[in-house]
Amino acid sequence: MPAPILDDISHRRYNPLRGTASGKPTRPLTDAAVSNWRGAQEAASKTTLPAYDPSCYLCPGNKRAQGDQNPKYESTFVFVNDYSAVKEEQAEYKEEDQNGSLSSRLLRAESVTGKCYVITFAPSHNLTLADLKPAEILPVIKTWTQIYTAHLSPNSLLAKVASATTLPPESHEGGNVARPNAQYRYMQIFENKGAAMGCSNPHPHGQIWTTTGMPEEPGLELEQLKKYRREQGGVNLLEDYAKLESEKQERVVFQNSAFLAVCPWWGTWPFEVMIVARQHKRAFVDFGDQDRMDLAEAIVEVTRRYDNLFETQFPYSMGIHQAPLEGTDAEIEASHFHIHFYPPLLRSATVRKFLVGYEMMAEPQRDITPEQAAARLRNCGGELYRKKL
């Protein structure tokens, strides 16, 4: 166990994925203070959305903003985002050679191209990942795998195993995912759930962005993963971390044979969770059938416990980090599959955490420790609360 004094004093925790330390509990959560800390207590929220919404641009059979019509899909559905943040084709940009001027040193820019997709998780408008069974999330994972494989560089080490794990087109509906017209560097798969996280449409869906450059967050992590592997003689950082957390059990929320769901030692958000592969899995293409089922189970367990915690549709941003689409052998081998869940809710369905003031200008702070957060989430297992209403 961590020293008990850490529950009561300001302290910083090291984040090996960033190589930095940050955060202290600003309001330590002792057992005696739980009732006061919880804040407002709302009644359990019911789902009032219809299974089909004729005005929803993601529901089966409906028209989208640009006029394209969705098929009457029965599983997942993938299409190129009608309002893509990055596009495959755009005006060219090249910086002028300014011969070592201040502008060339300080005012630099580079063009970024890519391709953005939307993936619906289910045809029903009123469901979320927490409502689905693991078998119902399997098509989502298979579709993620197929899209990742379709964009994988043929020169990547992963291309050698990708052909054996490429999934058939029927794993998603609405047409095949066309290969991009360029080789992209990275693919970020993510979901924003809830209006608090900027999601404007409640239909269960996520996004996939592929870009020519390496985004900042996974890029920082990859540098630390390479550094650890280099310094530790080929040992993988997150494989070691999963082993350590599995032994200690202090921050574990859920585990099965292939994955560990843990409130990470360094977490910033109140109920932050990371799902991490227990063995070295570089990307989706390393998964077998049981790995995919175990991942589906882990996702259900995390999202259901989130909803049960405050008996509400728990908002979060979720993102998958895995090996880049194109990279050096060292980058591919150092990569380790994991998923971040960043939820904003702090004390109730309406009381959320804001990263402001000191947290913006200096470093993030925690309101509760990861150990306290994990204990509360462990106690939120079982049937989804709204199925009992």
mmCIF file of C-alpha atoms in Angstrom, residues 56 58-60 73-79 117-144 147 171-173 189-194 199 201-208 284 299-300 303 316-320 339 341:
data_model
loop_
_atom_site.group_PDB
_atom_site.id
_atom_site.type_symbol
_atom_site.label_atom_id
_atom_site.label_comp_id
_atom_site.label_asym_id
_atom_site.label_seq_id
_atom_site.Cartn_x
_atom_site.Cartn_y
_atom_site.Cartn_z
ATOM 1 C CA CYS A 56 -30.298 12.153 -36.125
ATOM 2 C CA LEU A 58 -26.205 8.875 -37.493
ATOM 3 C CA CYS A 59 -29.337 6.732 -37.267
ATOM 4 C CA PRO A 60 -29.829 4.015 -39.915
ATOM 5 C CA TYR A 73 -27.144 -0.863 -40.854
ATOM 6 C CA GLU A 74 -27.540 -3.423 -38.056
ATOM 7 C CA SER A 75 -24.087 -3.342 -36.474
ATOM 8 C CA THR A 76 -21.340 -0.733 -36.832
ATOM 9 C CA PHE A 77 -21.237 1.838 -39.621
ATOM 10 C CA VAL A 78 -18.196 3.773 -40.847
ATOM 11 C CA PHE A 79 -17.997 6.789 -43.130
ATOM 12 C CA TYR A 117 -13.788 8.766 -40.027
ATOM 13 C CA VAL A 118 -16.907 8.446 -37.905
ATOM 14 C CA ILE A 119 -17.853 5.029 -36.537
ATOM 15 C CA THR A 120 -21.235 4.318 -34.998
ATOM 16 C CA PHE A 121 -21.114 1.688 -32.276
ATOM 17 C CA ALA A 122 -24.701 0.490 -32.675
ATOM 18 C CA PRO A 123 -27.818 1.316 -34.722
ATOM 19 C CA SER A 124 -29.877 2.201 -31.625
ATOM 20 C CA HIS A 125 -29.900 5.920 -30.835
ATOM 21 C CA ASN A 126 -30.395 5.465 -27.081
ATOM 22 C CA LEU A 127 -27.552 3.082 -26.212
ATOM 23 C CA THR A 128 -23.985 3.667 -25.038
ATOM 24 C CA LEU A 129 -21.013 1.359 -24.617
ATOM 25 C CA ALA A 130 -22.157 0.845 -21.015
ATOM 26 C CA ASP A 131 -25.479 -0.549 -22.268
ATOM 27 C CA LEU A 132 -23.888 -3.095 -24.579
ATOM 28 C CA LYS A 133 -22.719 -6.622 -23.833
ATOM 29 C CA PRO A 134 -19.120 -7.596 -24.634
ATOM 30 C CA ALA A 135 -20.305 -9.579 -27.668
ATOM 31 C CA GLU A 136 -22.031 -6.442 -28.947
ATOM 32 C CA ILE A 137 -18.803 -4.418 -28.644
ATOM 33 C CA LEU A 138 -16.805 -7.007 -30.592
ATOM 34 C CA PRO A 139 -17.927 -5.570 -33.970
ATOM 35 C CA VAL A 140 -16.622 -2.181 -32.861
ATOM 36 C CA ILE A 141 -13.207 -3.627 -31.999
ATOM 37 C CA LYS A 142 -13.121 -5.581 -35.265
ATOM 38 C CA THR A 143 -13.950 -2.446 -37.222
ATOM 39 C CA TRP A 144 -11.231 -0.477 -35.408
ATOM 40 C CA ILE A 147 -9.444 0.444 -40.370
ATOM 41 C CA SER A 171 -17.296 -6.446 -40.048
ATOM 42 C CA HIS A 172 -18.828 -3.039 -40.707
ATOM 43 C CA GLU A 173 -21.527 -1.783 -42.997
ATOM 44 C CA ILE A 189 -9.149 6.454 -32.289
ATOM 45 C CA PHE A 190 -11.300 8.218 -29.702
ATOM 46 C CA GLU A 191 -14.764 8.797 -28.277
ATOM 47 C CA ASN A 192 -16.198 11.903 -26.666
ATOM 48 C CA LYS A 193 -19.220 10.930 -24.600
ATOM 49 C CA GLY A 194 -21.627 13.537 -23.263
ATOM 50 C CA CYS A 199 -20.336 15.665 -27.969
ATOM 51 C CA ASN A 201 -24.993 13.930 -30.848
ATOM 52 C CA PRO A 202 -25.950 11.263 -28.256
ATOM 53 C CA HIS A 203 -26.044 8.457 -30.830
ATOM 54 C CA PRO A 204 -23.242 6.053 -29.761
ATOM 55 C CA HIS A 205 -20.258 6.831 -31.933
ATOM 56 C CA GLY A 206 -16.564 7.603 -32.005
ATOM 57 C CA GLN A 207 -14.044 9.105 -34.375
ATOM 58 C CA ILE A 208 -10.832 8.067 -36.085
ATOM 59 C CA PHE A 284 -4.779 -4.251 -32.695
ATOM 60 C CA ILE A 299 -14.563 -1.603 -21.917
ATOM 61 C CA VAL A 300 -17.996 -2.692 -20.681
ATOM 62 C CA THR A 303 -18.070 2.326 -18.773
ATOM 63 C CA TYR A 316 -15.607 11.072 -20.676
ATOM 64 C CA SER A 317 -13.060 11.323 -23.444
ATOM 65 C CA MET A 318 -11.559 7.972 -24.361
ATOM 66 C CA GLY A 319 -8.558 7.465 -26.621
ATOM 67 C CA ILE A 320 -6.593 4.452 -27.855
ATOM 68 C CA ILE A 339 -6.684 3.117 -23.621
ATOM 69 C CA PHE A 341 -10.387 7.370 -20.093
#
